[in-house]
Each structure stands twice: as C-alpha cells, then as structure tokens.
XYZ file of C-alpha atoms in Angstrom:
476
model
C -48.075 71.046 -91.860
C -47.272 73.926 -94.232
C -51.662 74.900 -95.803
C -49.212 76.048 -98.984
C -48.183 73.510 -98.881
C -49.452 70.141 -100.782
C -49.394 66.601 -100.236
C -48.924 66.093 -103.119
C -45.718 67.942 -102.946
C -42.137 66.739 -102.567
C -39.940 68.087 -101.316
C -36.573 67.400 -100.297
C -34.487 70.871 -97.278
C -30.476 70.934 -97.113
C -29.046 71.649 -94.732
C -25.541 72.025 -93.364
C -26.721 70.132 -90.336
C -29.568 66.795 -90.510
C -31.933 67.382 -87.885
C -29.866 65.404 -85.500
C -27.273 64.410 -82.722
C -25.856 60.835 -82.903
C -23.106 59.573 -80.263
C -20.888 57.134 -81.977
C -18.672 54.552 -79.835
C -17.637 51.272 -81.091
C -19.256 50.662 -84.399
C -21.815 51.720 -83.234
C -23.693 54.726 -83.175
C -27.236 56.528 -81.007
C -28.980 59.027 -82.865
C -31.397 61.239 -80.312
C -33.480 64.558 -82.528
C -32.004 68.067 -82.427
C -35.088 70.074 -81.501
C -34.887 74.019 -83.344
C -37.765 76.478 -84.628
C -36.577 74.687 -88.135
C -36.809 71.523 -87.375
C -39.927 71.511 -85.570
C -41.740 73.894 -89.014
C -40.492 71.174 -91.271
C -40.438 67.874 -90.236
C -44.338 67.790 -90.159
C -44.117 68.343 -93.709
C -41.458 66.705 -94.534
C -43.702 63.803 -92.913
C -46.803 64.537 -94.373
C -44.699 64.285 -98.018
C -42.163 61.537 -97.905
C -39.419 63.868 -98.191
C -35.993 63.596 -97.576
C -33.644 65.273 -95.556
C -29.714 66.616 -96.617
C -26.430 67.360 -94.538
C -24.466 66.554 -91.978
C -23.823 64.299 -88.882
C -22.163 66.802 -86.804
C -19.965 62.350 -86.575
C -16.436 61.564 -88.583
C -17.566 59.416 -91.447
C -17.309 56.323 -89.112
C -18.608 53.069 -89.267
C -22.818 52.847 -87.472
C -23.591 56.688 -89.179
C -25.478 55.432 -91.756
C -27.455 53.014 -90.506
C -28.118 55.352 -87.484
C -30.322 57.431 -90.074
C -31.780 54.786 -90.810
C -33.498 53.444 -87.853
C -33.468 57.146 -87.622
C -35.895 57.934 -90.778
C -37.830 54.966 -89.914
C -39.567 56.743 -86.949
C -39.085 59.899 -88.153
C -41.000 58.422 -91.690
C -39.139 60.851 -94.047
C -35.997 60.253 -95.441
C -32.758 61.686 -94.377
C -29.306 61.684 -96.835
C -25.737 62.321 -95.035
C -23.143 64.206 -96.719
C -19.691 62.712 -95.675
C -17.257 65.036 -94.785
C -13.183 64.487 -94.296
C -11.266 66.388 -91.474
C -9.837 68.834 -93.238
C -12.946 69.209 -94.624
C -14.313 70.482 -91.634
C -12.000 71.589 -90.491
C -11.541 74.513 -93.753
C -15.370 74.113 -94.857
C -16.994 74.780 -91.641
C -14.592 76.348 -89.462
C -12.376 77.745 -92.595
C -14.290 79.734 -94.704
C -18.054 79.536 -93.833
C -16.910 80.532 -89.820
C -13.692 82.578 -90.621
C -14.892 84.677 -93.834
C -18.616 84.316 -94.261
C -19.785 85.180 -91.261
C -18.074 87.890 -89.693
C -18.322 88.761 -93.114
C -21.774 89.122 -93.506
C -21.835 90.539 -89.552
C -20.145 93.686 -89.969
C -16.765 92.500 -88.352
C -15.130 92.437 -91.806
C -11.311 92.867 -90.285
C -11.961 89.418 -88.201
C -11.957 87.878 -92.035
C -9.532 85.488 -92.469
C -9.715 85.025 -96.360
C -7.789 82.447 -97.483
C -8.102 80.817 -100.756
C -8.343 76.879 -99.598
C -11.154 78.037 -97.716
C -12.607 78.818 -100.312
C -11.286 75.393 -102.478
C -13.374 73.896 -99.728
C -16.479 75.844 -99.500
C -17.313 74.869 -103.300
C -15.887 71.254 -102.925
C -18.379 70.633 -99.730
C -21.348 72.876 -101.488
C -20.315 70.378 -104.846
C -20.398 67.703 -102.362
C -24.135 68.096 -101.124
C -25.213 69.071 -104.937
C -24.656 65.122 -105.817
C -26.298 64.080 -103.149
C -29.174 66.330 -103.860
C -29.378 65.383 -107.816
C -28.841 61.879 -106.773
C -32.254 61.921 -104.258
C -35.977 62.456 -104.558
C -38.048 62.142 -107.429
C -37.216 64.813 -110.910
C -40.702 66.934 -109.584
C -39.380 67.463 -105.656
C -39.424 71.136 -104.843
C -35.605 71.771 -103.087
C -35.159 74.221 -100.145
C -31.310 74.662 -99.029
C -30.202 76.873 -95.768
C -28.169 79.282 -94.490
C -24.515 79.632 -95.979
C -22.783 77.046 -95.659
C -24.609 76.024 -99.282
C -24.998 79.390 -101.251
C -23.521 77.873 -103.745
C -25.962 73.941 -104.332
C -27.855 75.265 -107.132
C -25.552 76.185 -108.888
C -23.597 73.085 -108.861
C -27.407 71.437 -109.552
C -27.680 72.586 -112.695
C -24.359 72.191 -114.382
C -25.280 68.441 -113.772
C -28.227 69.623 -115.406
C -31.187 68.829 -111.946
C -33.620 71.591 -112.983
C -36.170 71.116 -110.229
C -37.560 74.490 -108.504
C -35.078 75.915 -106.063
C -35.141 77.686 -102.694
C -32.761 79.053 -100.174
C -32.897 81.071 -97.104
C -29.594 83.210 -94.939
C -30.502 82.270 -91.129
C -27.748 85.931 -91.213
C -27.955 89.555 -92.172
C -26.650 90.044 -95.940
C -24.533 93.004 -95.159
C -23.513 95.975 -97.346
C -22.736 96.499 -100.574
C -19.894 97.724 -99.408
C -18.838 95.439 -97.119
C -19.666 92.601 -99.304
C -16.915 93.273 -102.034
C -14.288 92.687 -99.689
C -15.365 88.687 -100.457
C -12.553 88.590 -103.073
C -14.669 85.666 -104.625
C -17.596 87.944 -104.497
C -19.153 87.899 -108.028
C -19.215 84.045 -108.134
C -21.038 83.953 -104.663
C -23.326 86.536 -105.483
C -24.779 85.106 -109.465
C -24.486 81.102 -106.323
C -26.952 82.153 -105.204
C -28.502 84.159 -108.493
C -28.516 79.843 -110.147
C -30.933 79.315 -106.592
C -35.260 80.572 -107.894
C -36.170 81.947 -104.841
C -33.775 83.779 -102.393
C -35.233 84.926 -98.428
C -33.857 86.576 -96.702
C -34.769 87.473 -92.883
C -35.560 91.673 -92.765
C -36.493 93.884 -96.037
C -33.098 95.668 -95.083
C -30.878 91.904 -96.506
C -32.760 92.432 -99.016
C -32.533 95.796 -99.570
C -28.616 95.102 -99.139
C -28.495 92.316 -101.848
C -29.459 94.301 -104.760
C -28.047 97.034 -103.323
C -25.162 94.502 -103.944
C -26.984 92.982 -107.773
C -26.815 96.660 -109.239
C -22.926 97.107 -108.531
C -21.129 94.002 -109.011
C -24.637 92.439 -112.155
C -25.519 96.136 -113.144
C -26.475 94.201 -116.240
C -29.712 91.790 -114.111
C -32.649 94.186 -113.890
C -34.062 94.039 -110.198
C -37.958 94.822 -110.570
C -41.697 94.959 -108.718
C -42.580 96.413 -104.852
C -43.992 94.605 -102.134
C -42.974 91.262 -99.920
C -41.243 90.415 -103.204
C -39.050 91.186 -106.060
C -37.828 89.864 -109.461
C -34.249 89.915 -110.452
C -34.254 89.000 -114.226
C -31.362 86.390 -114.790
C -30.722 85.550 -118.707
C -34.089 83.696 -119.787
C -34.516 82.787 -115.387
C -36.683 84.941 -113.654
C -35.340 84.753 -109.175
C -37.850 86.104 -107.101
C -35.962 87.378 -103.794
C -38.222 88.087 -100.497
C -38.329 88.888 -96.316
C -39.313 86.391 -94.972
C -39.204 87.574 -90.440
C -38.461 83.293 -89.300
C -39.837 82.789 -86.160
C -40.793 79.787 -83.111
C -43.409 77.489 -81.905
C -44.901 80.265 -79.907
C -48.002 78.322 -78.526
C -45.155 75.204 -76.971
C -43.066 78.104 -75.416
C -46.275 79.585 -73.895
C -47.392 76.130 -73.194
C -44.099 74.719 -71.534
C -44.149 77.540 -69.770
C -47.156 77.435 -67.918
C -46.913 73.977 -67.193
C -45.895 73.114 -63.076
C -42.680 71.801 -63.314
C -41.611 75.753 -65.374
C -43.213 77.352 -62.660
C -41.993 76.625 -59.727
C -38.509 75.807 -61.349
C -38.712 79.850 -62.330
C -39.429 80.133 -58.495
C -36.538 79.015 -56.981
C -34.812 81.272 -59.405
C -36.933 83.597 -57.913
C -35.645 82.676 -53.874
C -32.362 82.906 -54.878
C -32.014 86.080 -55.424
C -33.862 88.267 -52.612
C -34.134 91.321 -54.537
C -36.159 89.545 -57.589
C -35.674 92.200 -60.312
C -32.960 89.597 -62.712
C -31.800 91.165 -65.743
C -31.169 87.816 -68.187
C -29.304 87.068 -71.143
C -28.631 84.513 -72.963
C -26.182 84.160 -75.888
C -23.959 80.888 -77.626
C -20.175 82.230 -77.073
C -19.906 84.626 -80.372
C -18.153 88.385 -81.065
C -21.739 89.112 -83.065
C -24.237 89.027 -78.426
C -22.472 92.341 -77.716
C -22.018 90.590 -74.862
C -18.547 93.130 -72.932
C -20.110 95.932 -73.898
C -23.364 93.951 -71.699
C -20.694 93.502 -69.393
C -20.062 97.521 -69.447
C -23.367 99.041 -69.814
C -23.972 97.548 -66.066
C -21.364 98.578 -64.381
C -22.051 102.118 -66.200
C -26.140 101.580 -65.238
C -24.189 100.153 -61.651
C -21.871 103.952 -61.670
C -24.987 106.137 -62.861
C -27.633 104.804 -60.534
C -25.862 103.280 -57.985
C -29.199 103.292 -55.732
C -29.780 99.836 -57.937
C -26.402 98.369 -56.309
C -27.764 95.091 -54.000
C -31.640 95.737 -56.006
C -30.862 94.779 -59.284
C -28.496 91.381 -61.221
C -27.643 90.658 -64.641
C -28.316 86.593 -64.826
C -26.169 86.883 -68.115
C -25.374 82.727 -69.695
C -23.485 82.263 -72.507
C -24.217 78.374 -73.870
C -20.296 77.147 -75.020
C -19.441 77.459 -79.195
C -16.931 77.289 -81.803
C -14.132 76.747 -78.569
C -11.995 75.628 -80.712
C -11.283 79.211 -82.701
C -8.789 81.303 -80.709
C -10.844 85.028 -81.596
C -13.849 82.907 -79.623
C -11.447 81.315 -76.942
C -10.248 84.952 -76.336
C -13.778 86.553 -76.198
C -14.110 83.533 -73.361
C -11.118 84.671 -71.381
C -12.186 88.931 -71.774
C -16.113 88.198 -70.935
C -14.464 86.410 -67.572
C -12.565 89.172 -67.027
C -14.893 91.953 -67.063
C -17.723 89.957 -64.405
C -14.505 89.704 -61.941
C -14.014 93.156 -62.562
C -17.505 93.910 -61.836
C -18.573 91.867 -59.752
C -15.122 92.611 -57.639
C -16.651 96.322 -56.908
C -20.191 96.492 -57.190
C -20.117 93.008 -54.235
C -20.930 93.445 -51.169
C -22.712 90.544 -48.520
C -25.964 89.196 -50.340
C -25.324 90.563 -53.015
C -23.308 89.660 -56.523
C -24.390 92.248 -59.765
C -22.807 89.056 -62.092
C -24.956 86.357 -62.185
C -22.389 84.272 -64.301
C -23.136 80.446 -66.354
C -21.331 78.721 -68.655
C -22.760 76.199 -70.070
C -25.555 74.290 -71.654
C -29.469 75.106 -70.294
C -31.990 72.184 -70.462
C -35.752 73.623 -72.479
C -37.321 73.567 -69.627
C -34.308 75.361 -67.549
C -34.218 78.375 -70.285
C -38.334 78.704 -69.878
C -37.523 79.490 -66.292
C -35.361 81.232 -66.794
C -37.845 83.081 -68.851
C -40.219 83.759 -66.440
C -37.817 84.591 -63.732
C -36.276 87.482 -65.368
C -38.308 91.346 -65.179
C -36.222 91.750 -67.584
C -34.466 90.158 -70.530
C -31.239 92.542 -72.454
C -30.947 90.906 -76.039
C -28.016 92.984 -77.643
C -26.680 91.793 -80.758
C -24.394 94.352 -82.351
C -26.262 92.379 -85.548
C -28.315 89.796 -85.843
C -30.468 88.587 -88.652
C -33.126 87.466 -87.135
C -32.216 86.753 -82.786
C -34.648 84.053 -81.134
C -34.588 84.740 -77.595
C -36.048 87.589 -77.895
C -39.288 85.935 -79.412
C -38.872 82.981 -77.589
C -38.580 85.002 -73.985
C -42.303 87.012 -74.549
C -43.650 83.860 -75.165
C -42.281 82.246 -72.464
C -43.562 85.880 -70.270
C -46.490 83.999 -69.353
C -47.475 86.834 -66.404
C -46.973 89.221 -69.021
C -44.410 91.280 -66.975
C -41.009 91.488 -67.950
C -39.546 94.412 -70.242
C -37.737 93.136 -73.576
C -34.791 95.629 -74.315
C -34.026 94.749 -77.842
C -30.519 95.739 -80.436
C -32.125 97.587 -83.044
C -29.412 95.864 -85.417
C -31.692 92.630 -84.266
C -34.108 91.326 -87.215
C -36.882 91.038 -84.918
C -36.112 95.125 -83.964
C -38.452 95.314 -86.454
C -41.414 93.563 -85.822
C -41.764 94.292 -81.959
C -40.941 98.249 -82.119
C -43.465 98.885 -80.079
C -43.318 96.911 -77.920
C -39.100 96.895 -76.800
C -37.200 99.715 -76.054
C -34.302 99.413 -78.784
C -31.210 100.061 -77.794
C -27.970 101.002 -79.848
C -25.793 98.116 -78.897
C -22.602 100.203 -78.715
C -24.145 103.203 -76.477
C -22.940 101.327 -72.721
C -24.059 104.513 -72.060
C -27.786 104.760 -73.940
C -28.218 100.720 -73.169
C -27.961 101.390 -69.551
C -30.259 103.929 -69.510
C -32.516 101.662 -70.486
C -32.206 98.507 -68.447
C -33.303 102.109 -65.750
C -35.839 102.641 -68.047
C -37.319 99.193 -67.795
C -36.369 99.159 -63.488
C -38.243 101.693 -62.905
C -41.657 101.517 -65.865
C -45.078 100.540 -64.605
C -46.850 97.472 -64.495
C -49.207 98.529 -66.526
C -46.942 99.328 -69.014
C -44.836 96.779 -69.424
C -48.086 94.548 -70.153
C -49.498 96.709 -71.907
C -45.725 96.594 -74.675
C -45.714 92.894 -73.970
C -48.279 92.148 -74.420
C -48.650 93.556 -78.157
C -45.320 91.736 -78.955
C -46.618 88.653 -77.340
C -49.637 88.638 -79.713
C -47.068 89.718 -83.137
C -45.075 86.536 -82.564
C -48.714 84.775 -82.173
C -50.033 85.329 -85.298
C -46.223 85.179 -87.543
C -45.068 81.445 -85.610
C -43.125 79.378 -87.223
C -45.606 78.025 -89.369
C -46.818 81.421 -90.369
C -43.007 81.441 -91.756
C -43.243 78.124 -93.499
C -46.577 79.055 -94.886
C -44.980 82.905 -96.705
C -41.721 81.222 -98.081
C -43.693 78.329 -99.816
C -46.052 80.707 -101.410
C -44.519 82.426 -102.372
C -42.523 79.405 -104.200
C -45.512 78.213 -105.460
C -46.796 82.080 -107.110
C -46.344 82.310 -111.065
C-alpha cells in the first residue's frame, strides 16, 4: 500500500479494462486475475481502503458477468464495477478512436490515423458512460484516479454531472509534440477535457513539456508556472497539477521468481538449445511502434558487416499477438514473417539459424527464463511511453552479465542511460554496431552497467510510482 495514502481515504480507479479476465459460456462466466504492474500496485491500496475499480470486463455484455465480478470482488476485498459496451461501441471506441487515431498520433505515426468523426462521437459517448458509473460509485470524498488515453474525458463529464471529487489522470503512452497533436481535428476539446482533472501525470519530462507546449499553442490564456517534477496550470479558478511520474515494475517479484529453481532450469534448457549461447532477445506486442522490422533489418546488417558473427549470435524474437483484426497489424505480421524468412534463407547453415521467431504469448516463468538466458536484450521501439520490458530484463538478469540495448525514444532511456547502450532505432547500421559492441563487451563492464540499472529500478519500483503520484495529489 502507498505510504502517502491513508487508510481512511477512499479511492476509485477507472481504466479501460478491469483487472480480470473472463470466460463466458452458457450464461456462466469464470474470472481470473490479470497480472501486470498496475494491478500489482493498486490492488493493495484498493483492498485496504475497500475501494472500487471501474472498467470494461473485456467480454460482451452477456448474462453471468456481474455475478462473476461479484465473486471476484469478494475474494479481493475491493469492488469491481463493469461498464458494459455494445459491439458497435467496442468497434468504434476501442478499435476505432483509441487504436486508429490516438495510438498512432501519440506515437508520432500520424499517417496511420483514421480521423473518422463517428469514432470521435463514440469515444465521447463511452467516456460519458464511464463517468456516469464513476459518479454513481463510492463516497463523496473518494479520490478518483483515471488511467490512460481511452478515458481522457471522464473528469469533464463528472463535473458536468455535479461531481467535484478530486481527480487524477495518468497517461501511460507518450504525449506528442504540439505540431503532431494539432493534426487531431478535436485537439482543443481533448486538451480542455484533460484540464478538467486536478492532476495530470506523464511518463517523462519530455511528455510533460509536449503537453505544456500544446497548452501554449491551443490555449495561450492558460498560464503554467513552477519548476521541478510538478508544475501548475491555472485554469479559470482551478489549479491543475502537471507532473512527470515514470512508471516501473515490481522489482522484488521479478528478482525473486527469476532466481527460482524452475526458472533457472528452464533458462538452462534455452541455453542448451543454442549451441553458441549468444542470444539476443526481443519481446514485443505486435505493433508498428515497436520497431520490429527495423530490428530485423539491423540483424541483417550485423551479419553482413561482421561476418565473423555468423554462427555465433542469434536473435530470439517473440511477438505477442495483438489487435489482429486491424488490417495494419495483419500487414505488419506478414512483413515480419517475410523478413525473418529472407534473413534465415540467406544466413542459415547446418546447426545455425540467425532468427528464431515466435508468435505467441509467453507464460511468466517462461518469459523470465528467456530474460535469464539472453546475453543481450534488444529493446528498440520507434516510440514508447516507458517500455517495461527493459526494466524487467534488468530485474531478471540475476547473473548480472547481460547487456541492454535501448531505444533513445523509449521513456525508460532517461532512467537507464547510465547502463544501457542507447540507439536510434531508425539507424539500422547504428543498431548493428551496438549489437557488436555488446557482444564484444568485457564481463566487468557488463556487470557495472547492469548493476547501475538494477539499483535504479530497485529504488524506483512500481510502489514508489504510486507513492509519488499520491504524494503530489495530496500536497497543497
């Protein structure tokens, strides 16, 4: 539980998805908890405060969902409240506005945006539904913490309904430059919707600067003052705090389980499957922001520039299925598979395959074993709010001999720059050179770099993130 959040203070968490996975059949639904840093950090706060988590269940609005959520709430000690969505709302709100407009726009991929006005209207309608459920929930003095780009208008609709409880918002993805943000047809409405919150949190100071620049361009009458982690915008008679709060992981959990006998055994099996034992690891959701094609091209360049590494080093690339119904993602999957085939066709030889490609989900122990077994982690998104894979790799690297190659456009770069090799993911020759540098690096330097990163992540874990957000929210 957060040290700065009292047990007598109620809290409501609002996010697009509830922290539960449901399987429904014949009018009966079964629930299972969803793992993840946000759930790990917030569940204790909600349990102690008998709080509420509001979101969509991820399942169609069918009979049996409410009973499954009631039973789950009884086990956890906090309440789950579902916001039911129709198939049309899911299509236009989730697959439409958030995934075809906000996601590419905020990740500087604006040419993939589909500015369909119907998407915008459905986004507003769904935000109003979430706000309505929030207004009906909890007590009059509860703190309402809303998460991510799906729900930027919730505070606005709460205020219109007369609910003036304190609200906070955290954006888990990047905030774009003012020039990129201006491409959004509803830029002013979205900006002012965000400014209805009492506190707005971003991953990095760079994201916060972009937001403040958007204010100066689109709402120059709003003045922002202050210095340090949190600054203040004067919006009418209200003061809105704007801060940078880099999210993290449960370091102790990753470290503890990575050291377990089961993970150690699995990691050894992975080692044994690679005779040369020089594994470069990539783990990403299927998404065009992750830079997977560019990474594959860098591997091709590596094996061309440094032919002595042929037979000595392999990329183990895991792609986790995501948003497969969106045509752009299906096209990306085909592109990745084509590149893998081309590279393996050119450089494979008996006993050696340069790219080991997996398109599937990994169990938690399996993921940690991959982290332990890999000499190098290649984390090269084109743009990322934070990228927790980089931090997970370091926490699970219990031998302390791995090397992290990290995109300078990932939010994690600001924290891990003293240990990681930073690269421009668009520079395939530069990434290839970085892999060669990591391969040639002496063990002593590898350990020094890894120790610096691990200590930073240990001190600034997911619980420190919750504490810092609440400390700011409740400081006058």
